PDB file of C-alpha atoms in Angstrom:
ATOM      1  CA  MET A   1      -7.687  18.366   7.402  1.00 39.00           C
ATOM      2  CA  ALA A   2      -7.583  14.681   8.426  1.00 42.00           C
ATOM      3  CA  THR A   3      -8.583  12.072   5.902  1.00 48.00           C
ATOM      4  CA  GLU A   4     -11.828  10.395   6.851  1.00 60.00           C
ATOM      5  CA  GLY A   5     -12.144   6.653   6.496  1.00 63.00           C
ATOM      6  CA  PRO A   6     -14.736   4.916   4.396  1.00 73.00           C
ATOM      7  CA  PRO A   7     -18.143   4.276   6.035  1.00 70.00           C
ATOM      8  CA  SER A   8     -18.430   1.180   8.155  1.00 79.00           C
ATOM      9  CA  SER A   9     -21.103  -0.350   5.892  1.00 82.00           C
ATOM     10  CA  ALA A  10     -18.759  -0.227   2.907  1.00 87.00           C
ATOM     11  CA  VAL A  11     -15.913  -1.705   4.945  1.00 91.00           C
ATOM     12  CA  ALA A  12     -18.190  -4.494   6.158  1.00 92.00           C
ATOM     13  CA  ASP A  13     -19.101  -5.376   2.571  1.00 92.00           C
ATOM     14  CA  LEU A  14     -15.447  -5.535   1.592  1.00 94.00           C
ATOM     15  CA  VAL A  15     -14.585  -7.650   4.605  1.00 96.00           C
ATOM     16  CA  ASP A  16     -17.387 -10.072   3.723  1.00 95.00           C
ATOM     17  CA  ARG A  17     -15.682 -10.556   0.360  1.00 95.00           C
ATOM     18  CA  ILE A  18     -12.302 -11.108   1.961  1.00 96.00           C
ATOM     19  CA  GLU A  19     -13.630 -13.646   4.442  1.00 96.00           C
ATOM     20  CA  ARG A  20     -15.274 -15.646   1.659  1.00 96.00           C
ATOM     21  CA  ALA A  21     -12.063 -15.689  -0.362  1.00 96.00           C
ATOM     22  CA  ALA A  22      -9.855 -16.470   2.660  1.00 96.00           C
ATOM     23  CA  SER A  23     -12.091 -19.368   3.702  1.00 94.00           C
ATOM     24  CA  ALA A  24     -11.433 -20.971   0.316  1.00 93.00           C
ATOM     25  CA  THR A  25      -7.656 -20.612   0.586  1.00 89.00           C
ATOM     26  CA  ASP A  26      -5.253 -22.932   2.401  1.00 88.00           C
ATOM     27  CA  GLY A  27      -2.695 -21.126   4.509  1.00 92.00           C
ATOM     28  CA  ARG A  28      -2.424 -17.329   4.634  1.00 96.00           C
ATOM     29  CA  TYR A  29      -4.563 -15.079   2.495  1.00 98.00           C
ATOM     30  CA  LEU A  30      -2.684 -12.058   1.122  1.00 98.00           C
ATOM     31  CA  LEU A  31      -4.784  -9.165  -0.164  1.00 98.00           C
ATOM     32  CA  GLY A  32      -3.123  -6.254  -1.975  1.00 98.00           C
ATOM     33  CA  ILE A  33      -4.489  -2.714  -2.106  1.00 98.00           C
ATOM     34  CA  ALA A  34      -2.775  -0.619  -4.799  1.00 97.00           C
ATOM     35  CA  GLY A  35      -3.281   2.969  -5.855  1.00 96.00           C
ATOM     36  CA  SER A  36      -1.702   6.384  -6.351  1.00 96.00           C
ATOM     37  CA  PRO A  37      -0.184   8.597  -3.637  1.00 94.00           C
ATOM     38  CA  GLY A  38      -2.925  10.177  -1.582  1.00 94.00           C
ATOM     39  CA  GLY A  39      -5.508   7.680  -2.835  1.00 94.00           C
ATOM     40  CA  GLY A  40      -6.518   6.379   0.603  1.00 92.00           C
ATOM     41  CA  LYS A  41      -4.839   2.958   0.513  1.00 93.00           C
ATOM     42  CA  THR A  42      -3.480   3.149   4.044  1.00 92.00           C
ATOM     43  CA  THR A  43      -6.760   4.393   5.517  1.00 92.00           C
ATOM     44  CA  LEU A  44      -8.762   1.687   3.712  1.00 94.00           C
ATOM     45  CA  ALA A  45      -6.287  -1.062   4.710  1.00 95.00           C
ATOM     46  CA  ALA A  46      -6.374   0.002   8.371  1.00 94.00           C
ATOM     47  CA  ALA A  47     -10.160   0.044   8.358  1.00 93.00           C
ATOM     48  CA  ILE A  48     -10.331  -3.449   6.813  1.00 96.00           C
ATOM     49  CA  VAL A  49      -7.816  -4.908   9.274  1.00 97.00           C
ATOM     50  CA  ALA A  50      -9.678  -3.317  12.219  1.00 96.00           C
ATOM     51  CA  GLU A  51     -12.970  -4.816  11.050  1.00 95.00           C
ATOM     52  CA  LEU A  52     -11.420  -8.228  10.474  1.00 97.00           C
ATOM     53  CA  ASN A  53      -9.851  -8.246  13.909  1.00 97.00           C
ATOM     54  CA  GLU A  54     -13.097  -7.103  15.508  1.00 95.00           C
ATOM     55  CA  ARG A  55     -14.985  -9.946  13.876  1.00 94.00           C
ATOM     56  CA  ARG A  56     -12.364 -12.650  14.344  1.00 92.00           C
ATOM     57  CA  GLY A  57     -10.845 -11.618  17.646  1.00 93.00           C
ATOM     58  CA  GLY A  58      -7.538 -10.976  15.879  1.00 93.00           C
ATOM     59  CA  GLY A  59      -5.793 -12.791  13.045  1.00 95.00           C
ATOM     60  CA  ALA A  60      -5.374  -9.939  10.549  1.00 98.00           C
ATOM     61  CA  ALA A  61      -2.390  -7.668   9.936  1.00 98.00           C
ATOM     62  CA  ALA A  62      -1.509  -4.702   7.740  1.00 98.00           C
ATOM     63  CA  LEU A  63       1.731  -4.670   5.752  1.00 98.00           C
ATOM     64  CA  PRO A  64       2.615  -1.410   3.933  1.00 97.00           C
ATOM     65  CA  MET A  65       5.127  -1.375   1.075  1.00 97.00           C
ATOM     66  CA  ASP A  66       6.545   1.977   2.243  1.00 96.00           C
ATOM     67  CA  GLY A  67       9.067   0.355   4.537  1.00 97.00           C
ATOM     68  CA  PHE A  68      10.975  -0.632   1.402  1.00 98.00           C
ATOM     69  CA  HIS A  69      11.849   2.961   0.449  1.00 97.00           C
ATOM     70  CA  LEU A  70      15.589   3.128  -0.141  1.00 98.00           C
ATOM     71  CA  ALA A  71      17.395   5.025   2.618  1.00 97.00           C
ATOM     72  CA  ASN A  72      17.975   8.717   2.000  1.00 97.00           C
ATOM     73  CA  ALA A  73      21.733   8.100   1.934  1.00 97.00           C
ATOM     74  CA  SER A  74      21.257   5.539  -0.863  1.00 98.00           C
ATOM     75  CA  LEU A  75      18.978   7.898  -2.781  1.00 97.00           C
ATOM     76  CA  ASP A  76      21.607  10.658  -2.465  1.00 98.00           C
ATOM     77  CA  ARG A  77      24.306   8.303  -3.758  1.00 98.00           C
ATOM     78  CA  LEU A  78      22.088   7.274  -6.711  1.00 98.00           C
ATOM     79  CA  GLY A  79      20.947  10.827  -7.461  1.00 97.00           C
ATOM     80  CA  ARG A  80      17.260   9.988  -6.895  1.00 97.00           C
ATOM     81  CA  ARG A  81      16.443  11.891  -3.649  1.00 95.00           C
ATOM     82  CA  ASP A  82      14.583  14.585  -5.547  1.00 94.00           C
ATOM     83  CA  ARG A  83      12.005  12.098  -6.770  1.00 94.00           C
ATOM     84  CA  LYS A  84      11.665   9.855  -3.731  1.00 95.00           C
ATOM     85  CA  GLY A  85       8.582   7.682  -4.180  1.00 94.00           C
ATOM     86  CA  ALA A  86       9.280   6.746  -7.809  1.00 96.00           C
ATOM     87  CA  LEU A  87       9.400   3.098  -8.709  1.00 97.00           C
ATOM     88  CA  ASP A  88      13.209   2.863  -8.688  1.00 97.00           C
ATOM     89  CA  THR A  89      13.445   4.411  -5.233  1.00 97.00           C
ATOM     90  CA  PHE A  90      12.101   1.220  -3.642  1.00 98.00           C
ATOM     91  CA  ASP A  91      13.798  -2.126  -2.923  1.00 98.00           C
ATOM     92  CA  GLY A  92      11.371  -4.152  -5.021  1.00 98.00           C
ATOM     93  CA  TRP A  93      13.308  -7.388  -4.734  1.00 98.00           C
ATOM     94  CA  GLY A  94      13.414  -7.065  -0.969  1.00 98.00           C
ATOM     95  CA  PHE A  95       9.680  -6.421  -0.846  1.00 98.00           C
ATOM     96  CA  LEU A  96       9.001  -9.479  -3.013  1.00 98.00           C
ATOM     97  CA  ALA A  97      11.235 -11.626  -0.757  1.00 98.00           C
ATOM     98  CA  LEU A  98       9.301 -10.459   2.293  1.00 98.00           C
ATOM     99  CA  LEU A  99       5.943 -11.369   0.711  1.00 98.00           C
ATOM    100  CA  GLU A 100       7.292 -14.841  -0.042  1.00 98.00           C
ATOM    101  CA  ARG A 101       8.385 -15.192   3.543  1.00 98.00           C
ATOM    102  CA  VAL A 102       5.001 -14.001   4.823  1.00 98.00           C
ATOM    103  CA  ARG A 103       3.337 -16.618   2.657  1.00 97.00           C
ATOM    104  CA  ARG A 104       5.646 -19.432   3.623  1.00 96.00           C
ATOM    105  CA  GLU A 105       6.768 -18.779   7.210  1.00 98.00           C
ATOM    106  CA  THR A 106       3.675 -19.213   9.307  1.00 97.00           C
ATOM    107  CA  GLY A 107       5.229 -20.937  12.324  1.00 97.00           C
ATOM    108  CA  HIS A 108       7.019 -17.905  13.702  1.00 98.00           C
ATOM    109  CA  THR A 109       6.811 -14.084  13.657  1.00 98.00           C
ATOM    110  CA  VAL A 110       8.010 -12.401  10.456  1.00 98.00           C
ATOM    111  CA  TYR A 111       9.270  -8.874  11.014  1.00 98.00           C
ATOM    112  CA  ALA A 112       8.881  -6.175   8.386  1.00 98.00           C
ATOM    113  CA  PRO A 113      10.078  -2.563   8.077  1.00 98.00           C
ATOM    114  CA  SER A 114       7.774   0.400   8.541  1.00 97.00           C
ATOM    115  CA  PHE A 115       8.149   3.948   7.231  1.00 96.00           C
ATOM    116  CA  ARG A 116       8.135   6.954   9.559  1.00 93.00           C
ATOM    117  CA  ARG A 117       7.122  10.204   7.852  1.00 87.00           C
ATOM    118  CA  GLU A 118       8.450  12.289  10.692  1.00 87.00           C
ATOM    119  CA  VAL A 119      11.990  11.195   9.920  1.00 89.00           C
ATOM    120  CA  ASP A 120      11.349  10.356   6.236  1.00 89.00           C
ATOM    121  CA  GLU A 121      13.052   6.960   6.642  1.00 94.00           C
ATOM    122  CA  GLY A 122      12.227   3.255   6.984  1.00 94.00           C
ATOM    123  CA  VAL A 123      12.415   1.604  10.438  1.00 96.00           C
ATOM    124  CA  ALA A 124      13.618  -1.990  10.333  1.00 96.00           C
ATOM    125  CA  GLY A 125      11.649  -4.734  12.054  1.00 97.00           C
ATOM    126  CA  GLU A 126       8.849  -2.544  13.447  1.00 97.00           C
ATOM    127  CA  ILE A 127       5.928  -4.505  11.962  1.00 98.00           C
ATOM    128  CA  ALA A 128       5.331  -8.000  13.339  1.00 98.00           C
ATOM    129  CA  ILE A 129       3.353 -10.492  11.293  1.00 98.00           C
ATOM    130  CA  GLU A 130       2.467 -13.008  13.988  1.00 98.00           C
ATOM    131  CA  PRO A 131       1.789 -16.679  13.306  1.00 97.00           C
ATOM    132  CA  SER A 132      -1.840 -16.017  14.145  1.00 96.00           C
ATOM    133  CA  ALA A 133      -2.200 -13.583  11.197  1.00 97.00           C
ATOM    134  CA  ARG A 134      -4.392 -15.592   8.843  1.00 97.00           C
ATOM    135  CA  ILE A 135      -5.102 -12.574   6.628  1.00 98.00           C
ATOM    136  CA  VAL A 136      -2.465  -9.991   5.646  1.00 98.00           C
ATOM    137  CA  VAL A 137      -3.510  -6.791   3.911  1.00 98.00           C
ATOM    138  CA  VAL A 138      -0.626  -5.426   1.842  1.00 98.00           C
ATOM    139  CA  GLU A 139      -0.829  -1.879   0.547  1.00 97.00           C
ATOM    140  CA  GLY A 140       1.396   0.135  -1.778  1.00 97.00           C
ATOM    141  CA  ASN A 141       1.599   2.127  -4.951  1.00 97.00           C
ATOM    142  CA  TYR A 142       3.230  -0.366  -7.272  1.00 97.00           C
ATOM    143  CA  LEU A 143       1.603  -3.730  -6.538  1.00 98.00           C
ATOM    144  CA  LEU A 144       0.216  -4.003 -10.090  1.00 98.00           C
ATOM    145  CA  VAL A 145       3.256  -2.934 -12.117  1.00 97.00           C
ATOM    146  CA  GLY A 146       4.072  -5.523 -14.809  1.00 96.00           C
ATOM    147  CA  ASP A 147       7.850  -5.166 -14.853  1.00 95.00           C
ATOM    148  CA  GLU A 148      10.228  -7.242 -12.742  1.00 94.00           C
ATOM    149  CA  PRO A 149      10.370  -7.602  -9.825  1.00 96.00           C
ATOM    150  CA  TRP A 150       6.924  -6.106  -9.387  1.00 96.00           C
ATOM    151  CA  ALA A 151       5.230  -8.694 -11.642  1.00 95.00           C
ATOM    152  CA  GLY A 152       6.283 -11.214  -9.031  1.00 97.00           C
ATOM    153  CA  VAL A 153       4.699  -9.051  -6.356  1.00 97.00           C
ATOM    154  CA  ARG A 154       1.339  -9.324  -8.144  1.00 96.00           C
ATOM    155  CA  GLU A 155       1.746 -13.074  -8.371  1.00 95.00           C
ATOM    156  CA  ALA A 156       2.598 -13.306  -4.670  1.00 97.00           C
ATOM    157  CA  LEU A 157      -0.800 -11.891  -3.699  1.00 98.00           C
ATOM    158  CA  ASP A 158      -4.098 -13.745  -3.811  1.00 97.00           C
ATOM    159  CA  GLU A 159      -6.073 -10.714  -4.959  1.00 97.00           C
ATOM    160  CA  VAL A 160      -5.228  -7.066  -5.595  1.00 97.00           C
ATOM    161  CA  TRP A 161      -7.668  -4.178  -5.435  1.00 97.00           C
ATOM    162  CA  PHE A 162      -7.114  -0.679  -6.865  1.00 96.00           C
ATOM    163  CA  CYS A 163      -8.049   2.264  -4.696  1.00 95.00           C
ATOM    164  CA  ASP A 164      -9.563   4.886  -7.017  1.00 94.00           C
ATOM    165  CA  THR A 165      -9.715   8.501  -5.992  1.00 93.00           C
ATOM    166  CA  PRO A 166     -10.173  11.668  -8.123  1.00 92.00           C
ATOM    167  CA  ALA A 167      -6.908  13.429  -8.940  1.00 93.00           C
ATOM    168  CA  ASP A 168      -7.942  16.737  -7.317  1.00 93.00           C
ATOM    169  CA  GLU A 169      -8.820  15.002  -4.074  1.00 93.00           C
ATOM    170  CA  ARG A 170      -5.503  13.104  -4.085  1.00 93.00           C
ATOM    171  CA  GLU A 171      -3.581  16.345  -4.658  1.00 94.00           C
ATOM    172  CA  THR A 172      -5.359  18.103  -1.794  1.00 94.00           C
ATOM    173  CA  ARG A 173      -4.498  15.218   0.574  1.00 94.00           C
ATOM    174  CA  LEU A 174      -0.904  15.182  -0.605  1.00 93.00           C
ATOM    175  CA  VAL A 175      -0.377  18.904  -0.146  1.00 95.00           C
ATOM    176  CA  GLU A 176      -1.737  18.660   3.423  1.00 93.00           C
ATOM    177  CA  ARG A 177       0.520  15.662   4.107  1.00 91.00           C
ATOM    178  CA  HIS A 178       3.625  17.389   2.822  1.00 91.00           C
ATOM    179  CA  VAL A 179       2.860  20.600   4.767  1.00 93.00           C
ATOM    180  CA  ARG A 180       2.512  18.522   7.924  1.00 91.00           C
ATOM    181  CA  GLY A 181       5.879  16.998   7.049  1.00 87.00           C
ATOM    182  CA  GLY A 182       7.521  20.426   7.093  1.00 90.00           C
ATOM    183  CA  ARG A 183       7.341  21.681   3.522  1.00 93.00           C
ATOM    184  CA  SER A 184       6.002  25.150   2.705  1.00 95.00           C
ATOM    185  CA  PRO A 185       2.606  25.206   0.921  1.00 94.00           C
ATOM    186  CA  GLN A 186       4.327  26.112  -2.345  1.00 94.00           C
ATOM    187  CA  ALA A 187       6.934  23.329  -2.040  1.00 94.00           C
ATOM    188  CA  ALA A 188       4.199  20.860  -1.000  1.00 93.00           C
ATOM    189  CA  LEU A 189       2.125  21.670  -4.088  1.00 95.00           C
ATOM    190  CA  ALA A 190       5.191  21.414  -6.322  1.00 93.00           C
ATOM    191  CA  TRP A 191       6.082  17.953  -4.900  1.00 89.00           C
ATOM    192  CA  ALA A 192       2.478  16.749  -5.173  1.00 92.00           C
ATOM    193  CA  ARG A 193       2.415  17.690  -8.882  1.00 94.00           C
ATOM    194  CA  GLU A 194       5.946  17.167 -10.067  1.00 94.00           C
ATOM    195  CA  VAL A 195       6.832  13.947  -8.137  1.00 93.00           C
ATOM    196  CA  ASP A 196       3.678  12.339  -6.806  1.00 91.00           C
ATOM    197  CA  GLY A 197       1.745  13.382  -9.881  1.00 94.00           C
ATOM    198  CA  VAL A 198       4.286  11.884 -12.270  1.00 94.00           C
ATOM    199  CA  ASN A 199       4.287   8.628 -10.290  1.00 95.00           C
ATOM    200  CA  ALA A 200       0.490   8.587 -10.364  1.00 96.00           C
ATOM    201  CA  VAL A 201       0.494   8.464 -14.175  1.00 96.00           C
ATOM    202  CA  MET A 202       2.304   5.114 -14.076  1.00 96.00           C
ATOM    203  CA  ILE A 203       0.228   3.816 -11.162  1.00 97.00           C
ATOM    204  CA  GLU A 204      -3.153   4.754 -12.671  1.00 96.00           C
ATOM    205  CA  ALA A 205      -2.190   2.853 -15.840  1.00 97.00           C
ATOM    206  CA  THR A 206      -1.944  -0.383 -13.833  1.00 97.00           C
ATOM    207  CA  ARG A 207      -5.528  -0.389 -12.623  1.00 95.00           C
ATOM    208  CA  GLY A 208      -6.595  -2.736 -15.418  1.00 95.00           C
ATOM    209  CA  ARG A 209      -4.678  -5.555 -13.696  1.00 96.00           C
ATOM    210  CA  ALA A 210      -6.760  -5.238 -10.501  1.00 96.00           C
ATOM    211  CA  ASP A 211      -9.361  -7.728  -9.408  1.00 96.00           C
ATOM    212  CA  LEU A 212     -11.558  -4.976  -7.992  1.00 95.00           C
ATOM    213  CA  ILE A 213     -11.764  -1.185  -8.215  1.00 95.00           C
ATOM    214  CA  VAL A 214     -12.712   0.406  -4.910  1.00 93.00           C
ATOM    215  CA  SER A 215     -13.459   4.045  -4.176  1.00 85.00           C
ATOM    216  CA  GLY A 216     -10.767   5.647  -2.039  1.00 81.00           C
ATOM    217  CA  ALA A 217     -13.347   8.162  -0.805  1.00 71.00           C
ATOM    218  CA  SER A 218     -16.316   5.928   0.045  1.00 61.00           C
ATOM    219  CA  GLY A 219     -14.899   2.436   0.138  1.00 56.00           C
ATOM    220  CA  ARG A 220     -17.614   1.311  -2.293  1.00 66.00           C
ATOM    221  CA  VAL A 221     -16.892  -1.167  -5.058  1.00 62.00           C
ATOM    222  CA  LEU A 222     -16.761   0.671  -8.408  1.00 63.00           C
ATOM    223  CA  ILE A 223     -15.856  -2.182 -10.769  1.00 55.00           C
ATOM    224  CA  ALA A 224     -15.907  -5.878  -9.836  1.00 52.00           C
ATOM    225  CA  ASP A 225     -13.940  -8.594 -11.567  1.00 54.00           C
TER     226      ASP A 225
END
């Protein structure tokens, strides 16, 4: 079952908020969307960027954190492959350095890595943040974590929202995702609970640092700052 995006009216309301904030900011505006695995961050970010580009004739880009997964070979060497997606399976310092470049380097294209689920690896330089990108929507699980280097990530963003979705809905989405990725239904459920679910406990605890709580199902604002 494909994940449906939030309704266009909800996205329009969120984009109105972004445009007001961006208009009061010199240089690039960096919005973060945090949340647990399966929470709908990527879907919401894509809908927001599409709406912004429709309104503005371009000038918005999406930047996922997932490209900073450590390579599988590195995870094998570190003994962390069986919990890929945990906080220490990402290159947090590299991600922070990229955000600082995106903020500062507006006169040329900044390239960023993507993550391809079909090969379960990052792909270097696949995402292009063009000089015309006035608004960059950054999405990832750990944008609100208070430990270094992630505390610097929060500081590098103008505003961070938390994508809130009920745990049972997140689990259903994750099981479907993992089955599409080649796991058996039993293995998919185990990973959703024993790896993604454990990570979600940490991630859900960071929601209090968000500027806005947004529904990952409807896109509606649940709690404003």
